[in-house]
């Protein structure tokens, strides 16, 4: 059971056309209370000219970051959709479109540049740190060149990218003064051949992240897609928190944002459905391991996880980068070893001050 805490709610609404946007102040609330007042629908923010007007009134700019690795078949269409949102708004909803590419071999950078995005190599950004350690590191390094007051991250492998993936998650952060972080929510169909399971996607989310949050971070259990790659916050907030590298990044950000600004400053928006690449089951096991390590690291920092060190083992178990995976194959049983290095980048604000 979630412990209900005392909370203060002040009623306030912002009207967009005929739709009212819940703008209640939530000082302290459990997940159920938060879910009622910080869950929105993208259609509440579909008047793009009204959205652009609000953005101008606030004097804000937006940088949109697409971390990319071998997505030449999808990234161009996504960039075109972002441009289309600006055109429909008759103003710039997104002021800077950035592709941070993992030096893809399929021409991702060329496609992105041709469609009008700024393209950066993740390994050349802050190159004095050496090569980038996956998606999380690319996202962190993008902050060094993002110019917007708000920074939005969007996955670059979405095959059915829709305009609401841009304006939907921007809505609450523009129209609800208390909100500083907005996460995408959606249904994730799973396609196998000609068969589609409407809610079969997001297996790491359902089998690993949500159970861990229920056990250790119950405040975050109201998020439908805690690992969604689409989210936005003010640049100051992103600059103030560390970024874990690789697949652990979204989990770490969720926990760190919660600790930094509190649940009442976080929101989610229903964007409908999202179809992206589905990973093989064996890869999902490694992704789950990254999520587990991210949670374990934060628990240890908070003093909630104490490990008795075995003098016969080198270093902390939580720092091990080797992931052993036993599998049965047509050629017999095999024990595979994968290196899953977890690096934590410090808050960018500390780096930029140096």
mmCIF file of C-alpha atoms in Angstrom:
data_model
loop_
_atom_site.group_PDB
_atom_site.id
_atom_site.type_symbol
_atom_site.label_atom_id
_atom_site.label_comp_id
_atom_site.label_asym_id
_atom_site.label_seq_id
_atom_site.Cartn_x
_atom_site.Cartn_y
_atom_site.Cartn_z
ATOM 1 C CA UNK A 1 0.000 0.000 0.000
ATOM 2 C CA UNK A 2 1.171 3.487 -0.776
ATOM 3 C CA UNK A 3 1.404 5.722 2.280
ATOM 4 C CA UNK A 4 -0.783 8.763 1.785
ATOM 5 C CA UNK A 5 0.920 11.973 2.780
ATOM 6 C CA UNK A 6 -0.595 15.340 3.650
ATOM 7 C CA UNK A 7 -0.994 17.510 0.574
ATOM 8 C CA UNK A 8 -2.209 20.962 -0.387
ATOM 9 C CA UNK A 9 -4.194 21.486 -3.573
ATOM 10 C CA UNK A 10 -5.015 24.930 -4.902
ATOM 11 C CA UNK A 11 -7.562 24.940 -7.685
ATOM 12 C CA UNK A 12 -6.578 26.702 -10.865
ATOM 13 C CA UNK A 13 -7.243 26.078 -14.533
ATOM 14 C CA UNK A 14 -5.861 27.376 -17.793
ATOM 15 C CA UNK A 15 -8.251 27.400 -20.728
ATOM 16 C CA UNK A 16 -7.165 26.506 -24.252
ATOM 17 C CA UNK A 17 -10.188 26.899 -26.470
ATOM 18 C CA UNK A 18 -12.878 24.626 -24.982
ATOM 19 C CA UNK A 19 -10.434 22.432 -23.052
ATOM 20 C CA UNK A 20 -9.374 23.076 -19.484
ATOM 21 C CA UNK A 21 -5.857 22.173 -18.412
ATOM 22 C CA UNK A 22 -5.543 20.998 -14.819
ATOM 23 C CA UNK A 23 -3.141 23.414 -13.162
ATOM 24 C CA UNK A 24 -3.459 22.368 -9.527
ATOM 25 C CA UNK A 25 -0.546 22.873 -7.214
ATOM 26 C CA UNK A 26 0.556 19.607 -5.659
ATOM 27 C CA UNK A 27 2.889 20.187 -2.758
ATOM 28 C CA UNK A 28 3.092 16.583 -1.594
ATOM 29 C CA UNK A 29 1.120 13.645 -2.937
ATOM 30 C CA UNK A 30 1.229 9.930 -3.453
ATOM 31 C CA UNK A 31 1.187 8.324 -6.895
ATOM 32 C CA UNK A 32 -2.597 8.003 -7.060
ATOM 33 C CA UNK A 33 -3.182 11.669 -6.243
ATOM 34 C CA UNK A 34 -0.428 12.724 -8.651
ATOM 35 C CA UNK A 35 -1.865 10.546 -11.420
ATOM 36 C CA UNK A 36 -5.211 12.373 -11.267
ATOM 37 C CA UNK A 37 -3.741 15.840 -11.596
ATOM 38 C CA UNK A 38 -0.548 15.428 -13.601
ATOM 39 C CA UNK A 39 -1.736 13.110 -16.398
ATOM 40 C CA UNK A 40 -2.722 14.943 -19.573
ATOM 41 C CA UNK A 41 -3.888 14.134 -23.096
ATOM 42 C CA UNK A 42 -2.051 15.473 -26.145
ATOM 43 C CA UNK A 43 -5.323 16.778 -27.607
ATOM 44 C CA UNK A 44 -5.434 19.363 -24.832
ATOM 45 C CA UNK A 45 -2.477 21.046 -26.538
ATOM 46 C CA UNK A 46 -3.327 20.493 -30.217
ATOM 47 C CA UNK A 47 -3.935 24.185 -30.957
ATOM 48 C CA UNK A 48 -0.410 24.814 -32.201
ATOM 49 C CA UNK A 49 -0.822 28.524 -32.715
ATOM 50 C CA UNK A 50 -2.013 28.873 -29.124
ATOM 51 C CA UNK A 51 0.967 26.780 -28.016
ATOM 52 C CA UNK A 52 3.360 28.983 -29.991
ATOM 53 C CA UNK A 53 1.745 32.108 -28.524
ATOM 54 C CA UNK A 54 2.238 30.791 -25.007
ATOM 55 C CA UNK A 55 5.869 29.953 -25.756
ATOM 56 C CA UNK A 56 6.471 33.502 -27.039
ATOM 57 C CA UNK A 57 4.794 35.012 -23.969
ATOM 58 C CA UNK A 58 7.125 33.029 -21.728
ATOM 59 C CA UNK A 59 10.128 33.974 -23.872
ATOM 60 C CA UNK A 60 11.329 30.379 -24.072
ATOM 61 C CA UNK A 61 13.272 28.497 -26.735
ATOM 62 C CA UNK A 62 13.287 24.740 -27.344
ATOM 63 C CA UNK A 63 16.078 22.380 -28.360
ATOM 64 C CA UNK A 64 15.044 18.907 -29.539
ATOM 65 C CA UNK A 65 17.682 16.166 -29.349
ATOM 66 C CA UNK A 66 17.565 12.929 -31.336
ATOM 67 C CA UNK A 67 20.174 10.434 -30.035
ATOM 68 C CA UNK A 68 20.784 8.248 -33.094
ATOM 69 C CA UNK A 69 22.433 4.995 -34.034
ATOM 70 C CA UNK A 70 21.849 3.462 -37.479
ATOM 71 C CA UNK A 71 18.398 5.005 -37.979
ATOM 72 C CA UNK A 72 18.755 6.295 -41.540
ATOM 73 C CA UNK A 73 15.384 4.759 -42.400
ATOM 74 C CA UNK A 74 13.446 6.742 -39.765
ATOM 75 C CA UNK A 75 15.339 9.884 -38.748
ATOM 76 C CA UNK A 76 14.574 11.891 -41.907
ATOM 77 C CA UNK A 77 10.826 11.405 -41.572
ATOM 78 C CA UNK A 78 10.930 12.405 -37.906
ATOM 79 C CA UNK A 79 12.789 15.620 -38.692
ATOM 80 C CA UNK A 80 10.269 16.410 -41.438
ATOM 81 C CA UNK A 81 7.415 15.992 -38.933
ATOM 82 C CA UNK A 82 9.122 18.404 -36.541
ATOM 83 C CA UNK A 83 9.455 20.980 -39.323
ATOM 84 C CA UNK A 84 5.775 20.424 -40.161
ATOM 85 C CA UNK A 85 4.785 21.242 -36.564
ATOM 86 C CA UNK A 86 6.648 24.554 -36.847
ATOM 87 C CA UNK A 87 4.971 25.317 -40.140
ATOM 88 C CA UNK A 88 1.479 24.579 -38.835
ATOM 89 C CA UNK A 89 2.105 26.775 -35.805
ATOM 90 C CA UNK A 90 3.280 29.605 -38.089
ATOM 91 C CA UNK A 91 6.103 29.947 -35.603
ATOM 92 C CA UNK A 92 8.959 27.925 -34.175
ATOM 93 C CA UNK A 93 7.710 25.441 -31.618
ATOM 94 C CA UNK A 94 11.147 23.832 -31.877
ATOM 95 C CA UNK A 95 14.024 26.267 -32.356
ATOM 96 C CA UNK A 96 16.921 23.802 -32.618
ATOM 97 C CA UNK A 97 16.795 20.251 -34.006
ATOM 98 C CA UNK A 98 19.890 18.265 -33.059
ATOM 99 C CA UNK A 99 20.910 14.766 -34.087
ATOM 100 C CA UNK A 100 23.651 13.303 -31.901
ATOM 101 C CA UNK A 101 24.865 10.386 -33.956
ATOM 102 C CA UNK A 102 26.874 7.371 -32.829
ATOM 103 C CA UNK A 103 28.978 7.575 -36.004
ATOM 104 C CA UNK A 104 26.414 5.349 -37.692
ATOM 105 C CA UNK A 105 27.501 3.276 -40.656
ATOM 106 C CA UNK A 106 24.166 3.459 -42.496
ATOM 107 C CA UNK A 107 24.297 7.158 -43.403
ATOM 108 C CA UNK A 108 22.179 8.447 -40.513
ATOM 109 C CA UNK A 109 24.209 11.660 -40.230
ATOM 110 C CA UNK A 110 23.918 12.425 -43.933
ATOM 111 C CA UNK A 111 20.153 11.854 -43.937
ATOM 112 C CA UNK A 112 19.676 14.028 -40.861
ATOM 113 C CA UNK A 113 21.755 16.871 -42.299
ATOM 114 C CA UNK A 114 19.899 16.704 -45.597
ATOM 115 C CA UNK A 115 16.579 17.090 -43.740
ATOM 116 C CA UNK A 116 17.772 20.210 -41.935
ATOM 117 C CA UNK A 117 19.033 19.059 -38.535
ATOM 118 C CA UNK A 118 22.229 20.080 -36.792
ATOM 119 C CA UNK A 119 24.339 16.916 -36.675
ATOM 120 C CA UNK A 120 26.953 16.120 -34.041
ATOM 121 C CA UNK A 121 29.068 13.026 -33.522
ATOM 122 C CA UNK A 122 28.598 11.749 -29.982
ATOM 123 C CA UNK A 123 32.284 10.848 -29.931
ATOM 124 C CA UNK A 124 33.425 14.323 -31.012
ATOM 125 C CA UNK A 125 31.306 16.167 -28.467
ATOM 126 C CA UNK A 126 33.493 16.592 -25.382
ATOM 127 C CA UNK A 127 36.008 14.299 -27.046
ATOM 128 C CA UNK A 128 38.530 14.818 -24.245
ATOM 129 C CA UNK A 129 36.442 12.319 -22.280
ATOM 130 C CA UNK A 130 37.111 9.613 -24.866
ATOM 131 C CA UNK A 131 34.488 7.714 -26.839
ATOM 132 C CA UNK A 132 30.851 7.961 -25.800
ATOM 133 C CA UNK A 133 29.318 5.176 -23.720
ATOM 134 C CA UNK A 134 26.012 4.711 -25.503
ATOM 135 C CA UNK A 135 22.735 6.595 -25.572
ATOM 136 C CA UNK A 136 22.895 8.106 -22.094
ATOM 137 C CA UNK A 137 26.311 9.584 -22.728
ATOM 138 C CA UNK A 138 25.134 11.045 -26.054
ATOM 139 C CA UNK A 139 22.194 12.679 -24.289
ATOM 140 C CA UNK A 140 24.433 14.145 -21.605
ATOM 141 C CA UNK A 141 26.969 15.474 -24.122
ATOM 142 C CA UNK A 142 24.184 17.109 -26.131
ATOM 143 C CA UNK A 143 23.659 19.536 -23.252
ATOM 144 C CA UNK A 144 27.016 21.104 -24.107
ATOM 145 C CA UNK A 145 25.611 22.370 -27.431
ATOM 146 C CA UNK A 146 21.864 22.638 -26.742
ATOM 147 C CA UNK A 147 20.858 26.314 -26.819
ATOM 148 C CA UNK A 148 17.206 26.074 -25.788
ATOM 149 C CA UNK A 149 15.740 27.011 -22.439
ATOM 150 C CA UNK A 150 13.849 23.726 -22.687
ATOM 151 C CA UNK A 151 15.536 20.529 -23.863
ATOM 152 C CA UNK A 152 13.464 17.726 -25.342
ATOM 153 C CA UNK A 153 14.718 14.213 -26.035
ATOM 154 C CA UNK A 154 13.025 12.093 -28.698
ATOM 155 C CA UNK A 155 13.866 8.562 -29.877
ATOM 156 C CA UNK A 156 15.006 8.431 -33.486
ATOM 157 C CA UNK A 157 13.799 4.921 -34.335
ATOM 158 C CA UNK A 158 10.029 5.561 -34.209
ATOM 159 C CA UNK A 159 8.307 4.362 -37.363
ATOM 160 C CA UNK A 160 4.961 6.055 -36.767
ATOM 161 C CA UNK A 161 6.185 9.403 -35.448
ATOM 162 C CA UNK A 162 3.292 11.820 -35.034
ATOM 163 C CA UNK A 163 3.152 15.605 -34.451
ATOM 164 C CA UNK A 164 1.875 15.122 -30.879
ATOM 165 C CA UNK A 165 5.238 13.596 -29.997
ATOM 166 C CA UNK A 166 6.478 17.191 -30.188
ATOM 167 C CA UNK A 167 3.642 19.446 -29.058
ATOM 168 C CA UNK A 168 2.046 16.958 -26.658
ATOM 169 C CA UNK A 169 4.880 16.738 -24.176
ATOM 170 C CA UNK A 170 5.591 20.466 -24.463
ATOM 171 C CA UNK A 171 2.053 21.379 -23.435
ATOM 172 C CA UNK A 172 2.202 20.895 -19.659
ATOM 173 C CA UNK A 173 5.610 22.514 -19.241
ATOM 174 C CA UNK A 174 4.339 25.614 -21.040
ATOM 175 C CA UNK A 175 0.882 25.852 -19.484
ATOM 176 C CA UNK A 176 1.363 24.514 -15.944
ATOM 177 C CA UNK A 177 3.817 26.748 -14.065
ATOM 178 C CA UNK A 178 4.644 24.111 -11.457
ATOM 179 C CA UNK A 179 5.715 21.494 -14.023
ATOM 180 C CA UNK A 180 9.405 21.215 -14.925
ATOM 181 C CA UNK A 181 9.602 17.688 -16.352
ATOM 182 C CA UNK A 182 7.194 15.926 -18.716
ATOM 183 C CA UNK A 183 7.317 12.290 -19.802
ATOM 184 C CA UNK A 184 5.566 10.658 -22.742
ATOM 185 C CA UNK A 185 2.957 7.967 -22.138
ATOM 186 C CA UNK A 186 1.480 5.700 -24.804
ATOM 187 C CA UNK A 187 0.367 2.218 -25.742
ATOM 188 C CA UNK A 188 3.089 0.057 -27.236
ATOM 189 C CA UNK A 189 1.898 -2.601 -29.680
ATOM 190 C CA UNK A 190 4.146 -5.586 -30.303
ATOM 191 C CA UNK A 191 4.359 -6.848 -33.884
ATOM 192 C CA UNK A 192 5.551 -10.347 -34.701
ATOM 193 C CA UNK A 193 5.216 -11.100 -38.398
ATOM 194 C CA UNK A 194 1.584 -10.429 -39.291
ATOM 195 C CA UNK A 195 0.430 -10.643 -35.675
ATOM 196 C CA UNK A 196 0.031 -7.517 -33.567
ATOM 197 C CA UNK A 197 -0.421 -7.640 -29.803
ATOM 198 C CA UNK A 198 -1.852 -4.239 -28.914
ATOM 199 C CA UNK A 199 -0.137 -3.889 -25.543
ATOM 200 C CA UNK A 200 2.712 -6.365 -25.846
ATOM 201 C CA UNK A 201 5.589 -3.891 -26.116
ATOM 202 C CA UNK A 202 7.669 -2.362 -23.363
ATOM 203 C CA UNK A 203 8.717 -5.648 -21.801
ATOM 204 C CA UNK A 204 11.626 -4.232 -19.779
ATOM 205 C CA UNK A 205 9.290 -1.542 -18.442
ATOM 206 C CA UNK A 206 6.615 -4.010 -17.357
ATOM 207 C CA UNK A 207 8.833 -6.793 -16.023
ATOM 208 C CA UNK A 208 11.681 -4.826 -14.451
ATOM 209 C CA UNK A 209 11.201 -1.078 -14.045
ATOM 210 C CA UNK A 210 7.649 -0.988 -12.710
ATOM 211 C CA UNK A 211 8.205 -3.725 -10.102
ATOM 212 C CA UNK A 212 11.392 -1.992 -8.926
ATOM 213 C CA UNK A 213 9.649 1.377 -8.671
ATOM 214 C CA UNK A 214 6.757 -0.204 -6.750
ATOM 215 C CA UNK A 215 9.216 -1.619 -4.260
ATOM 216 C CA UNK A 216 11.720 1.226 -3.909
ATOM 217 C CA UNK A 217 10.290 4.405 -5.493
ATOM 218 C CA UNK A 218 6.489 4.161 -5.119
ATOM 219 C CA UNK A 219 6.096 7.854 -5.974
ATOM 220 C CA UNK A 220 6.998 6.997 -9.582
ATOM 221 C CA UNK A 221 4.492 4.189 -10.061
ATOM 222 C CA UNK A 222 1.956 6.482 -11.723
ATOM 223 C CA UNK A 223 4.106 6.814 -14.847
ATOM 224 C CA UNK A 224 2.802 4.658 -17.696
ATOM 225 C CA UNK A 225 6.095 4.622 -19.619
ATOM 226 C CA UNK A 226 8.949 5.439 -17.222
ATOM 227 C CA UNK A 227 11.514 4.348 -19.833
ATOM 228 C CA UNK A 228 10.015 6.381 -22.679
ATOM 229 C CA UNK A 229 12.661 8.138 -24.749
ATOM 230 C CA UNK A 230 10.437 11.190 -25.225
ATOM 231 C CA UNK A 231 10.598 13.720 -22.403
ATOM 232 C CA UNK A 232 11.338 17.386 -21.785
ATOM 233 C CA UNK A 233 12.627 19.593 -18.966
ATOM 234 C CA UNK A 234 14.169 22.989 -18.542
ATOM 235 C CA UNK A 235 17.864 22.955 -19.337
ATOM 236 C CA UNK A 236 18.734 24.121 -15.826
ATOM 237 C CA UNK A 237 17.167 20.968 -14.390
ATOM 238 C CA UNK A 238 18.982 18.650 -16.792
ATOM 239 C CA UNK A 239 22.238 20.471 -16.094
ATOM 240 C CA UNK A 240 21.779 19.935 -12.367
ATOM 241 C CA UNK A 241 21.519 16.128 -12.363
ATOM 242 C CA UNK A 242 23.987 13.384 -13.303
ATOM 243 C CA UNK A 243 23.391 11.159 -16.334
ATOM 244 C CA UNK A 244 23.998 7.424 -16.294
ATOM 245 C CA UNK A 245 25.226 6.037 -19.577
ATOM 246 C CA UNK A 246 23.738 3.362 -21.791
ATOM 247 C CA UNK A 247 20.274 1.958 -21.163
ATOM 248 C CA UNK A 248 20.303 3.048 -17.513
ATOM 249 C CA UNK A 249 19.851 6.715 -18.435
ATOM 250 C CA UNK A 250 16.038 7.021 -18.304
ATOM 251 C CA UNK A 251 15.801 5.187 -14.974
ATOM 252 C CA UNK A 252 18.457 7.381 -13.414
ATOM 253 C CA UNK A 253 16.848 10.569 -14.725
ATOM 254 C CA UNK A 254 13.441 9.622 -13.321
ATOM 255 C CA UNK A 255 14.865 9.017 -9.844
ATOM 256 C CA UNK A 256 17.135 12.069 -9.882
ATOM 257 C CA UNK A 257 14.419 14.445 -11.129
ATOM 258 C CA UNK A 258 12.093 13.164 -8.402
ATOM 259 C CA UNK A 259 14.708 13.924 -5.757
ATOM 260 C CA UNK A 260 15.597 17.296 -7.302
ATOM 261 C CA UNK A 261 12.151 18.863 -7.868
ATOM 262 C CA UNK A 262 9.577 16.500 -6.336
ATOM 263 C CA UNK A 263 6.666 14.592 -7.828
ATOM 264 C CA UNK A 264 4.431 17.656 -8.154
ATOM 265 C CA UNK A 265 6.818 19.166 -10.718
ATOM 266 C CA UNK A 266 6.596 16.059 -12.925
ATOM 267 C CA UNK A 267 3.869 15.185 -15.440
ATOM 268 C CA UNK A 268 2.983 12.750 -18.219
ATOM 269 C CA UNK A 269 1.034 13.080 -21.462
ATOM 270 C CA UNK A 270 -0.886 10.380 -23.312
ATOM 271 C CA UNK A 271 0.383 10.465 -26.914
ATOM 272 C CA UNK A 272 -1.705 7.572 -28.239
ATOM 273 C CA UNK A 273 0.376 4.688 -29.581
ATOM 274 C CA UNK A 274 4.030 4.322 -30.470
ATOM 275 C CA UNK A 275 5.702 1.680 -32.614
ATOM 276 C CA UNK A 276 9.463 1.354 -32.523
ATOM 277 C CA UNK A 277 12.067 -1.325 -32.967
ATOM 278 C CA UNK A 278 11.665 -4.353 -30.751
ATOM 279 C CA UNK A 279 14.796 -5.913 -29.338
ATOM 280 C CA UNK A 280 15.507 -9.650 -29.155
ATOM 281 C CA UNK A 281 14.665 -11.196 -25.803
ATOM 282 C CA UNK A 282 18.334 -11.807 -24.993
ATOM 283 C CA UNK A 283 19.101 -8.101 -25.434
ATOM 284 C CA UNK A 284 16.180 -7.212 -23.175
ATOM 285 C CA UNK A 285 17.829 -9.219 -20.409
ATOM 286 C CA UNK A 286 20.893 -6.979 -20.609
ATOM 287 C CA UNK A 287 18.683 -3.878 -20.659
ATOM 288 C CA UNK A 288 16.912 -5.078 -17.526
ATOM 289 C CA UNK A 289 20.299 -5.541 -15.889
ATOM 290 C CA UNK A 290 21.124 -1.902 -16.638
ATOM 291 C CA UNK A 291 17.847 -0.750 -15.067
ATOM 292 C CA UNK A 292 18.496 -2.883 -11.984
ATOM 293 C CA UNK A 293 22.008 -1.494 -11.606
ATOM 294 C CA UNK A 294 20.716 2.076 -11.900
ATOM 295 C CA UNK A 295 18.201 1.513 -9.106
ATOM 296 C CA UNK A 296 20.773 -0.310 -6.979
ATOM 297 C CA UNK A 297 23.257 2.529 -7.390
ATOM 298 C CA UNK A 298 20.748 5.131 -6.248
ATOM 299 C CA UNK A 299 19.637 2.974 -3.314
ATOM 300 C CA UNK A 300 23.227 2.603 -2.200
ATOM 301 C CA UNK A 301 23.796 6.373 -2.422
ATOM 302 C CA UNK A 302 20.711 6.894 -0.267
ATOM 303 C CA UNK A 303 21.981 4.422 2.320
ATOM 304 C CA UNK A 304 19.136 1.983 1.652
ATOM 305 C CA UNK A 305 21.357 -0.720 0.169
ATOM 306 C CA UNK A 306 24.362 -1.805 2.198
ATOM 307 C CA UNK A 307 26.680 -4.413 0.719
ATOM 308 C CA UNK A 308 29.020 -6.531 2.783
ATOM 309 C CA UNK A 309 32.253 -6.588 0.817
ATOM 310 C CA UNK A 310 33.809 -9.985 0.202
ATOM 311 C CA UNK A 311 37.591 -9.493 0.362
ATOM 312 C CA UNK A 312 37.951 -12.195 -2.255
ATOM 313 C CA UNK A 313 36.044 -10.159 -4.837
ATOM 314 C CA UNK A 314 37.609 -7.253 -6.779
ATOM 315 C CA UNK A 315 35.661 -4.089 -6.068
ATOM 316 C CA UNK A 316 31.968 -3.657 -5.412
ATOM 317 C CA UNK A 317 29.519 -6.086 -6.934
ATOM 318 C CA UNK A 318 27.471 -3.096 -8.042
ATOM 319 C CA UNK A 319 30.342 -1.944 -10.221
ATOM 320 C CA UNK A 320 30.780 -5.196 -12.140
ATOM 321 C CA UNK A 321 30.520 -4.593 -15.866
ATOM 322 C CA UNK A 322 30.478 -8.231 -16.951
ATOM 323 C CA UNK A 323 27.062 -9.747 -17.603
ATOM 324 C CA UNK A 324 27.026 -13.542 -17.894
ATOM 325 C CA UNK A 325 24.114 -14.910 -19.873
ATOM 326 C CA UNK A 326 23.496 -18.655 -20.108
ATOM 327 C CA UNK A 327 21.521 -19.666 -23.195
ATOM 328 C CA UNK A 328 20.388 -22.794 -24.971
ATOM 329 C CA UNK A 329 21.149 -22.740 -28.690
ATOM 330 C CA UNK A 330 20.727 -25.241 -31.549
ATOM 331 C CA UNK A 331 24.434 -25.943 -31.068
ATOM 332 C CA UNK A 332 24.046 -26.665 -27.367
ATOM 333 C CA UNK A 333 24.305 -24.734 -24.124
ATOM 334 C CA UNK A 334 26.498 -21.637 -24.095
ATOM 335 C CA UNK A 335 27.598 -19.108 -21.510
ATOM 336 C CA UNK A 336 27.913 -15.702 -23.116
ATOM 337 C CA UNK A 337 29.769 -12.799 -21.538
ATOM 338 C CA UNK A 338 28.837 -9.196 -22.248
ATOM 339 C CA UNK A 339 30.504 -6.049 -21.006
ATOM 340 C CA UNK A 340 27.874 -3.643 -19.671
ATOM 341 C CA UNK A 341 29.927 -0.709 -18.444
ATOM 342 C CA UNK A 342 27.964 1.783 -16.378
ATOM 343 C CA UNK A 343 29.483 5.261 -16.297
ATOM 344 C CA UNK A 344 27.941 8.180 -14.428
ATOM 345 C CA UNK A 345 28.498 11.627 -15.871
ATOM 346 C CA UNK A 346 28.399 14.491 -13.350
ATOM 347 C CA UNK A 347 25.848 17.311 -13.576
ATOM 348 C CA UNK A 348 26.712 19.315 -16.676
ATOM 349 C CA UNK A 349 26.537 22.539 -14.652
ATOM 350 C CA UNK A 350 29.643 21.435 -12.746
ATOM 351 C CA UNK A 351 31.485 20.598 -15.962
ATOM 352 C CA UNK A 352 30.616 23.879 -17.690
ATOM 353 C CA UNK A 353 31.895 25.868 -14.702
ATOM 354 C CA UNK A 354 35.358 24.317 -14.979
#
